[in-house]
């Protein structure tokens, strides 16, 4: 051991497992009176809340865990731990050579089993003097990396882990734990199995004590310090400086920066290094270069801050979507805790559909099977064996490699219930280690991909225009050089001005704001959707939901409130009862609930109580500080009924003393669940409850008189069967869910002649025993409709979205609920799942348009329905809550899982989680989806309009100018680019949806990004803006009378004191100065008018339809108002103080009025455009497109013929020149790196050897043979290929924000 005590090696375990030559072992003292029974947990066949009363007596135990049973029953060797039969005793004293364990690693010593790997030695390093636990995180990892029974044995088994982790297999962790004063050594923990532990000494609470998972200052301080919590380190956020660099690291901006620097340098040289001409002031050409650089800095700062805000929003979204609640036992009480708060040593419940949040060892349970394909690549369902049973098999020498008590994080529970002990969390868990290497970037949505492509095409066109402008101006510049007498610096400045204008046009033309607009709209929408109970897990679902054409919705909890109450029923076939329902008629008498249950005999009451309390997975717990039942709403309704009318006490007490032999979990295909219990008489009873019509089909007997003693069984006559069926139908017409209860007694289990499970011959197959059952009764459970559901369904139908109900209820109940919701119409088709799945594809496609209700459906029926609807071109949204709903949720375009009733598998498979399980929230999601699509279309319409106008205006004005200057300078264009790409995106992406957004039909899947109406507005506004700016630029000089202001006669007064040549020279200078001033003022007016047209046009783009009210809801969008205020204030400030930097001149009030009056009519122009029918606009655009193609195609063919040889020549030149250089660098650089690494390692070995550090020298030498990169674990390589094709659940192990 390290002298500092930092490395805690596995201490020797004083137990011998292989002494085949000796009749005695270290476990010889495990007699029936001193056995594992004394410290074994009770069977957790249901997630029960342990109590002092239930734990002190004969607890409800499974057959597999019946340690203390003394019944004379047929038991497997693995189960008969403390049987008083001589067989167990003889095993303990027999020659272990014949019974020795046969599992992988059996021959390993404890030290070998727990030896650290070189890659994770740090996990074994703990300060043993400051650690109260017996194990390091690395030692706990050895049992699962990979699964190792040898490591499990070396750690002392389940009881060694219990002792070494300071926990309790029954009561779990204490909610009051902070620091742990007592230290347990490795040897103490691994040898604790030889001590007797009384169950009565367990830290448990009485049943009437309500335990809350209350906050304690410093709670679990030592556990967090040693083992961490169940969080993955947050993916290193991109720093704001990195975002600034990313915003600046654009090729065009870098070229523009270089040009601006050269321009600044030449300007400074002109101002400082050259004397000005007589009569001229100091040169200020350097101002433009400096202004461009400042403008670039502003653009980069705004873009970087915008990206930073977006990253923060998505980090918060990821933190919310990863969090969830899990069921734990703390201080002996079942409580709900955050998955982040799971600690090593916690006892967690397992149920079918759970996604396992941490590694651990199974404590006990029934029929636990796990899908570990996402974690290990194993496609088969893995049957789990309880840790106590595995430990006992090791003691007996009968353990084999098939025993699997290991619970792996990231896997899914397919069936069964139980509890397990957590051994590794967060980064120390197996799934956490995988996820650390899989932290991916934010996904790109389909709309972002489409817009990125469109942005590239627009950028190509803009770049082509800029290139053409550059060459035109360059040829003019070169042609004028012969007569140009300016200095070289002046000539260089002219060339740079040409280059800067061309580059700036590229900056403006490239619409990099398009994908940003999508991201902003999505981040804004997902944040708002979260407040409206929609947790978006995949961003693409947000935009897809806006175009949904059909919604396949569950009934329970989505259309209804999921607040279930038993309101009617039938006990036996004679006693009818009801609460607040008028079900009386001439043929039957309906009693109140209390009266009806009061008529039952004690035996019948006990039967009913067993069916409700024992055949249930619900348990007592608390929610929001109140004691309640936790579990399926149907089961909690039945438990509430039993508590109120059958005198049921605490559920744990009812289950105490009952031995559960086998459990049949609820299955959505067979629509029932069952349990087998052993009665005191030694016989066995099968209790089943489920869908009433299915239960009735399997019932052949009934109780003759439920009020009398003793109970007698009679054949279920056809008349009685019809009576029960009529009651079920009657309940269904009242929209009640019907649940029937059956039972049957057996003399032995499994019954003779019944097929058993392959892996366990003591367990019968359900189908073999579920026949000839005894009918006990049926209840009708009311689940009222949610408020506003009918209105929401109507809004969907008005929006062109078909709503279908898919439910497991019978056809009568489903039809009644569908009519109340407005889903079922007179012509609508209602069909049952078994009939639907038998249809051919052709028949199915023919009936789907009219299908409105699918009753008695299985999850596979739902998947088939979704796939056929998608085949017909529908955009399908579907809801699901069960594990088997995963395929349908994955198949749908948008899958909605239930946040309250949904399993973790369903949530993992879904794209959006409904946190309130409410159908109205689906409508909200559809509204926000349409809002996202609208926001992108608004911005796209605005952006392309500005692009067209700015590029054409800059191009034409630069070509027409004698000085080769664009009317929009580089700095002005950068300001316009800032307006387009950032401000407009923020303003137009933040409009909240209104109810009116549902007044239109959804867009088809293949609808173009730019619709006819959008093209109409884009081209129409571009024409108006170009017309106004061209008129101002080319004719404004004359229209505004600037030509008369600069006539010599109007300027002669400035030269009155001069005569002769001096007078003429002065007059010429005055005219030139006046002309320059007037041109600058006119250019300023063009720029000002252009920007104000964009501001007004932004209001036009708030609507995408032909309605005229563009100000609707504008006062509710504070972002829009604020952004426009910034734009207006910025433009005013630029005009007043921009000066030389923006190459403008302050204008007076009259000129301001001209600018505003020229820009404002674009609002009226938009009204005129909206009055043009889209049909006529489409015909016009079609004609223009055909005309353009007729002209362009021949030109393109000619260009292709001309430039094709040039392209081939360039390809050959580049291949012959650059390819060898690439090959040389590809080969030589790695060699240089390897040689450098080898030299460094040799130097390190020499230094270590010289210092006498042999181990360091050997380690350095071994690195030569080590793989340069650790290969990914097999779990990671195979996780994407198994199971349902789903990735490991991102909400299982989570990344904290």
Short mmCIF file of N, CA and C in Angstrom, two decimals, residues 570-675:
data_model
loop_
_atom_site.label_atom_id
_atom_site.label_comp_id
_atom_site.label_asym_id
_atom_site.label_seq_id
_atom_site.Cartn_x
_atom_site.Cartn_y
_atom_site.Cartn_z
N UNK A 570 -70.36 -4.65 -10.37
CA UNK A 570 -71.16 -5.85 -10.19
C UNK A 570 -70.34 -6.83 -9.37
N UNK A 571 -70.87 -7.24 -8.18
CA UNK A 571 -70.20 -8.21 -7.31
C UNK A 571 -70.83 -9.56 -7.55
N UNK A 572 -70.00 -10.52 -7.97
CA UNK A 572 -70.57 -11.76 -8.43
C UNK A 572 -71.36 -11.48 -9.70
N UNK A 573 -72.54 -12.07 -9.78
CA UNK A 573 -73.42 -11.75 -10.91
C UNK A 573 -74.76 -11.23 -10.42
N UNK A 574 -74.83 -10.88 -9.11
CA UNK A 574 -76.12 -10.51 -8.56
C UNK A 574 -76.18 -9.09 -8.01
N UNK A 575 -75.13 -8.63 -7.33
CA UNK A 575 -75.19 -7.36 -6.61
C UNK A 575 -74.66 -6.23 -7.49
N UNK A 576 -75.53 -5.32 -7.89
CA UNK A 576 -75.15 -4.14 -8.67
C UNK A 576 -74.99 -2.96 -7.72
N UNK A 577 -73.98 -2.15 -7.96
CA UNK A 577 -73.81 -0.94 -7.15
C UNK A 577 -73.39 0.20 -8.06
N UNK A 578 -73.66 1.41 -7.59
CA UNK A 578 -73.32 2.61 -8.37
C UNK A 578 -73.23 3.80 -7.43
N UNK A 579 -72.45 4.81 -7.88
CA UNK A 579 -72.33 6.05 -7.14
C UNK A 579 -72.58 7.19 -8.12
N UNK A 580 -73.64 7.95 -7.88
CA UNK A 580 -73.99 9.11 -8.71
C UNK A 580 -74.31 8.72 -10.14
N UNK A 581 -74.71 7.46 -10.36
CA UNK A 581 -75.09 7.04 -11.71
C UNK A 581 -76.46 6.38 -11.64
N UNK A 582 -77.33 6.79 -12.50
CA UNK A 582 -78.66 6.20 -12.55
C UNK A 582 -78.64 5.03 -13.53
N UNK A 583 -78.31 3.85 -12.98
CA UNK A 583 -78.25 2.66 -13.82
C UNK A 583 -79.39 1.68 -13.52
N UNK A 584 -80.37 2.14 -12.74
CA UNK A 584 -81.47 1.26 -12.35
C UNK A 584 -82.44 1.06 -13.51
N UNK A 585 -83.02 -0.12 -13.57
CA UNK A 585 -84.09 -0.39 -14.50
C UNK A 585 -85.02 -1.43 -13.87
N UNK A 586 -85.95 -1.89 -14.63
CA UNK A 586 -86.94 -2.81 -14.07
C UNK A 586 -86.34 -4.15 -13.70
N UNK A 587 -85.25 -4.55 -14.33
CA UNK A 587 -84.71 -5.88 -14.13
C UNK A 587 -83.67 -5.97 -13.02
N UNK A 588 -83.14 -4.86 -12.56
CA UNK A 588 -82.10 -4.94 -11.54
C UNK A 588 -82.22 -3.77 -10.57
N UNK A 589 -81.71 -4.02 -9.38
CA UNK A 589 -81.69 -2.99 -8.34
C UNK A 589 -80.24 -2.60 -8.11
N UNK A 590 -80.00 -1.31 -8.13
CA UNK A 590 -78.64 -0.79 -7.95
C UNK A 590 -78.52 -0.23 -6.55
N UNK A 591 -77.53 -0.73 -5.81
CA UNK A 591 -77.32 -0.33 -4.42
C UNK A 591 -76.20 0.70 -4.32
N UNK A 592 -76.20 1.51 -3.28
CA UNK A 592 -75.04 2.36 -3.01
C UNK A 592 -73.81 1.50 -2.71
N UNK A 593 -72.64 2.08 -2.85
CA UNK A 593 -71.42 1.29 -2.70
C UNK A 593 -71.30 0.69 -1.31
N UNK A 594 -71.54 1.49 -0.28
CA UNK A 594 -71.38 0.99 1.09
C UNK A 594 -72.33 -0.18 1.36
N UNK A 595 -73.58 -0.06 0.89
CA UNK A 595 -74.56 -1.12 1.09
C UNK A 595 -74.16 -2.38 0.34
N UNK A 596 -73.73 -2.23 -0.89
CA UNK A 596 -73.35 -3.39 -1.70
C UNK A 596 -72.18 -4.14 -1.08
N UNK A 597 -71.13 -3.43 -0.69
CA UNK A 597 -69.98 -4.11 -0.10
C UNK A 597 -70.30 -4.67 1.27
N UNK A 598 -71.27 -4.07 1.94
CA UNK A 598 -71.69 -4.59 3.25
C UNK A 598 -72.38 -5.94 3.16
N UNK A 599 -72.93 -6.28 2.03
CA UNK A 599 -73.60 -7.56 1.84
C UNK A 599 -72.63 -8.72 1.63
N UNK A 600 -71.37 -8.43 1.36
CA UNK A 600 -70.40 -9.50 1.08
C UNK A 600 -70.08 -10.29 2.33
N UNK A 601 -69.93 -11.59 2.16
CA UNK A 601 -69.46 -12.41 3.27
C UNK A 601 -67.99 -12.13 3.52
N UNK A 602 -67.51 -12.55 4.66
CA UNK A 602 -66.10 -12.27 5.00
C UNK A 602 -65.16 -12.96 4.02
N UNK A 603 -65.52 -14.16 3.55
CA UNK A 603 -64.66 -14.85 2.58
C UNK A 603 -64.64 -14.12 1.25
N UNK A 604 -65.81 -13.68 0.77
CA UNK A 604 -65.88 -12.94 -0.48
C UNK A 604 -65.15 -11.61 -0.35
N UNK A 605 -65.29 -10.99 0.81
CA UNK A 605 -64.58 -9.72 1.04
C UNK A 605 -63.07 -9.96 0.99
N UNK A 606 -62.61 -11.08 1.60
CA UNK A 606 -61.18 -11.37 1.55
C UNK A 606 -60.69 -11.65 0.14
N UNK A 607 -61.50 -12.35 -0.65
CA UNK A 607 -61.14 -12.60 -2.05
C UNK A 607 -60.99 -11.29 -2.82
N UNK A 608 -61.96 -10.42 -2.63
CA UNK A 608 -61.92 -9.13 -3.35
C UNK A 608 -60.73 -8.30 -2.90
N UNK A 609 -60.46 -8.35 -1.60
CA UNK A 609 -59.34 -7.59 -1.07
C UNK A 609 -58.02 -8.12 -1.62
N UNK A 610 -57.89 -9.44 -1.73
CA UNK A 610 -56.68 -10.01 -2.33
C UNK A 610 -56.53 -9.57 -3.77
N UNK A 611 -57.63 -9.57 -4.52
CA UNK A 611 -57.57 -9.18 -5.93
C UNK A 611 -57.13 -7.74 -6.11
N UNK A 612 -57.48 -6.90 -5.14
CA UNK A 612 -57.16 -5.49 -5.26
C UNK A 612 -55.79 -5.17 -4.68
N UNK A 613 -55.49 -5.67 -3.48
CA UNK A 613 -54.28 -5.28 -2.76
C UNK A 613 -53.06 -6.11 -3.16
N UNK A 614 -53.25 -7.43 -3.32
CA UNK A 614 -52.10 -8.28 -3.62
C UNK A 614 -51.76 -8.23 -5.10
N UNK A 615 -52.78 -8.30 -5.94
CA UNK A 615 -52.56 -8.26 -7.39
C UNK A 615 -52.46 -6.81 -7.84
N UNK A 616 -51.40 -6.13 -7.40
CA UNK A 616 -51.24 -4.71 -7.69
C UNK A 616 -49.77 -4.35 -7.56
N UNK A 617 -49.33 -3.41 -8.37
CA UNK A 617 -47.97 -2.89 -8.25
C UNK A 617 -47.94 -1.50 -7.65
N UNK A 618 -49.11 -0.95 -7.33
CA UNK A 618 -49.16 0.36 -6.68
C UNK A 618 -48.71 0.22 -5.23
N UNK A 619 -48.24 1.28 -4.65
CA UNK A 619 -47.78 1.25 -3.28
C UNK A 619 -48.05 2.59 -2.63
N UNK A 620 -47.92 2.60 -1.32
CA UNK A 620 -48.17 3.83 -0.57
C UNK A 620 -46.93 4.71 -0.60
N UNK A 621 -47.16 5.97 -0.80
CA UNK A 621 -46.06 6.93 -0.81
C UNK A 621 -46.63 8.31 -0.56
N UNK A 622 -45.97 9.28 -1.09
CA UNK A 622 -46.46 10.65 -0.90
C UNK A 622 -46.14 11.49 -2.12
N UNK A 623 -47.01 12.42 -2.38
CA UNK A 623 -46.82 13.40 -3.44
C UNK A 623 -47.20 14.75 -2.89
N UNK A 624 -46.30 15.70 -3.06
CA UNK A 624 -46.51 17.06 -2.56
C UNK A 624 -46.83 17.07 -1.07
N UNK A 625 -46.15 16.19 -0.33
CA UNK A 625 -46.30 16.19 1.11
C UNK A 625 -47.52 15.48 1.65
N UNK A 626 -48.31 14.84 0.77
CA UNK A 626 -49.53 14.16 1.21
C UNK A 626 -49.41 12.67 0.93
N UNK A 627 -49.88 11.86 1.92
CA UNK A 627 -49.86 10.42 1.74
C UNK A 627 -50.85 10.04 0.65
N UNK A 628 -50.42 9.17 -0.25
CA UNK A 628 -51.27 8.78 -1.37
C UNK A 628 -50.80 7.44 -1.90
N UNK A 629 -51.50 6.92 -2.87
CA UNK A 629 -51.06 5.71 -3.56
C UNK A 629 -50.31 6.13 -4.83
N UNK A 630 -49.21 5.46 -5.08
CA UNK A 630 -48.37 5.76 -6.24
C UNK A 630 -48.39 4.56 -7.17
N UNK A 631 -48.71 4.79 -8.42
CA UNK A 631 -48.75 3.72 -9.40
C UNK A 631 -49.79 4.01 -10.46
N UNK A 632 -50.21 2.96 -11.16
CA UNK A 632 -51.23 3.11 -12.19
C UNK A 632 -52.49 3.72 -11.60
N UNK A 633 -53.10 4.63 -12.34
CA UNK A 633 -54.31 5.31 -11.84
C UNK A 633 -55.46 4.33 -11.68
N UNK A 634 -55.50 3.30 -12.52
CA UNK A 634 -56.54 2.28 -12.37
C UNK A 634 -56.35 1.54 -11.06
N UNK A 635 -55.11 1.17 -10.74
CA UNK A 635 -54.86 0.44 -9.51
C UNK A 635 -55.07 1.31 -8.28
N UNK A 636 -54.68 2.58 -8.36
CA UNK A 636 -54.90 3.46 -7.22
C UNK A 636 -56.38 3.69 -6.97
N UNK A 637 -57.21 3.70 -8.04
CA UNK A 637 -58.65 3.82 -7.87
C UNK A 637 -59.21 2.60 -7.14
N UNK A 638 -58.72 1.41 -7.50
CA UNK A 638 -59.18 0.19 -6.83
C UNK A 638 -58.73 0.15 -5.38
N UNK A 639 -57.50 0.59 -5.10
CA UNK A 639 -57.02 0.62 -3.73
C UNK A 639 -57.83 1.61 -2.89
N UNK A 640 -58.17 2.74 -3.49
CA UNK A 640 -59.00 3.71 -2.77
C UNK A 640 -60.37 3.12 -2.45
N UNK A 641 -60.94 2.40 -3.40
CA UNK A 641 -62.23 1.74 -3.17
C UNK A 641 -62.10 0.73 -2.02
N UNK A 642 -61.02 -0.06 -2.03
CA UNK A 642 -60.83 -1.05 -0.98
C UNK A 642 -60.64 -0.39 0.39
N UNK A 643 -59.96 0.72 0.41
CA UNK A 643 -59.74 1.43 1.67
C UNK A 643 -61.04 1.99 2.22
N UNK A 644 -61.89 2.51 1.32
CA UNK A 644 -63.12 3.17 1.76
C UNK A 644 -64.24 2.17 2.11
N UNK A 645 -64.32 1.06 1.37
CA UNK A 645 -65.50 0.20 1.52
C UNK A 645 -65.18 -1.23 1.93
N UNK A 646 -63.90 -1.64 1.88
CA UNK A 646 -63.55 -3.00 2.29
C UNK A 646 -62.74 -3.01 3.57
N UNK A 647 -62.51 -1.85 4.15
CA UNK A 647 -61.77 -1.78 5.39
C UNK A 647 -60.31 -2.12 5.26
N UNK A 648 -59.74 -1.88 4.11
CA UNK A 648 -58.32 -2.19 3.90
C UNK A 648 -57.45 -1.24 4.70
N UNK A 649 -56.46 -1.79 5.41
CA UNK A 649 -55.50 -0.98 6.13
C UNK A 649 -54.34 -0.60 5.24
N UNK A 650 -53.18 -0.31 5.82
CA UNK A 650 -52.01 -0.02 4.99
C UNK A 650 -51.71 -1.18 4.06
N UNK A 651 -51.35 -0.85 2.84
CA UNK A 651 -51.12 -1.88 1.82
C UNK A 651 -50.03 -2.84 2.27
N UNK A 652 -48.99 -2.34 2.89
CA UNK A 652 -47.89 -3.20 3.32
C UNK A 652 -48.38 -4.24 4.32
N UNK A 653 -49.30 -3.85 5.20
CA UNK A 653 -49.84 -4.80 6.17
C UNK A 653 -50.69 -5.85 5.48
N UNK A 654 -51.47 -5.46 4.49
CA UNK A 654 -52.30 -6.42 3.76
C UNK A 654 -51.43 -7.43 3.04
N UNK A 655 -50.27 -6.98 2.57
CA UNK A 655 -49.38 -7.87 1.83
C UNK A 655 -48.50 -8.70 2.75
N UNK A 656 -48.38 -8.29 4.02
CA UNK A 656 -47.52 -9.01 4.96
C UNK A 656 -48.08 -10.41 5.20
N UNK A 657 -47.20 -11.38 5.27
CA UNK A 657 -47.60 -12.74 5.54
C UNK A 657 -48.12 -13.49 4.35
N UNK A 658 -48.23 -12.81 3.20
CA UNK A 658 -48.69 -13.47 1.98
C UNK A 658 -47.47 -13.83 1.14
N UNK A 659 -47.38 -15.07 0.77
CA UNK A 659 -46.23 -15.51 -0.01
C UNK A 659 -46.59 -15.51 -1.49
N UNK A 660 -45.94 -14.63 -2.23
CA UNK A 660 -46.16 -14.56 -3.67
C UNK A 660 -45.24 -15.55 -4.35
N UNK A 661 -45.83 -16.44 -5.13
CA UNK A 661 -45.06 -17.48 -5.80
C UNK A 661 -44.64 -17.04 -7.20
N UNK A 662 -45.53 -16.39 -7.91
CA UNK A 662 -45.21 -15.94 -9.26
C UNK A 662 -46.02 -14.68 -9.56
N UNK A 663 -45.43 -13.81 -10.34
CA UNK A 663 -46.07 -12.55 -10.70
C UNK A 663 -46.15 -12.47 -12.22
N UNK A 664 -47.33 -12.10 -12.72
CA UNK A 664 -47.51 -11.88 -14.16
C UNK A 664 -47.75 -10.38 -14.35
N UNK A 665 -46.72 -9.60 -14.73
CA UNK A 665 -46.90 -8.15 -14.87
C UNK A 665 -47.92 -7.82 -15.95
N UNK A 666 -48.45 -6.60 -15.87
CA UNK A 666 -49.44 -6.17 -16.86
C UNK A 666 -48.81 -6.19 -18.25
N UNK A 667 -49.54 -6.71 -19.18
CA UNK A 667 -49.09 -6.78 -20.57
C UNK A 667 -50.13 -6.12 -21.45
N UNK A 668 -49.70 -5.17 -22.26
CA UNK A 668 -50.65 -4.41 -23.07
C UNK A 668 -51.26 -5.26 -24.17
N UNK A 669 -50.65 -6.39 -24.50
CA UNK A 669 -51.25 -7.26 -25.52
C UNK A 669 -52.38 -8.10 -24.94
N UNK A 670 -52.13 -8.69 -23.77
CA UNK A 670 -53.21 -9.51 -23.18
C UNK A 670 -54.12 -8.68 -22.29
N UNK A 671 -53.72 -7.43 -21.95
CA UNK A 671 -54.55 -6.46 -21.24
C UNK A 671 -55.01 -6.96 -19.88
N UNK A 672 -54.10 -7.60 -19.15
CA UNK A 672 -54.42 -8.04 -17.80
C UNK A 672 -53.12 -8.28 -17.05
N UNK A 673 -53.23 -8.50 -15.75
CA UNK A 673 -52.09 -8.81 -14.90
C UNK A 673 -52.54 -9.85 -13.88
N UNK A 674 -51.59 -10.60 -13.33
CA UNK A 674 -51.95 -11.62 -12.38
C UNK A 674 -50.87 -11.89 -11.37
N UNK A 675 -51.24 -12.61 -10.30
CA UNK A 675 -50.30 -12.98 -9.27
C UNK A 675 -50.73 -14.33 -8.70
#
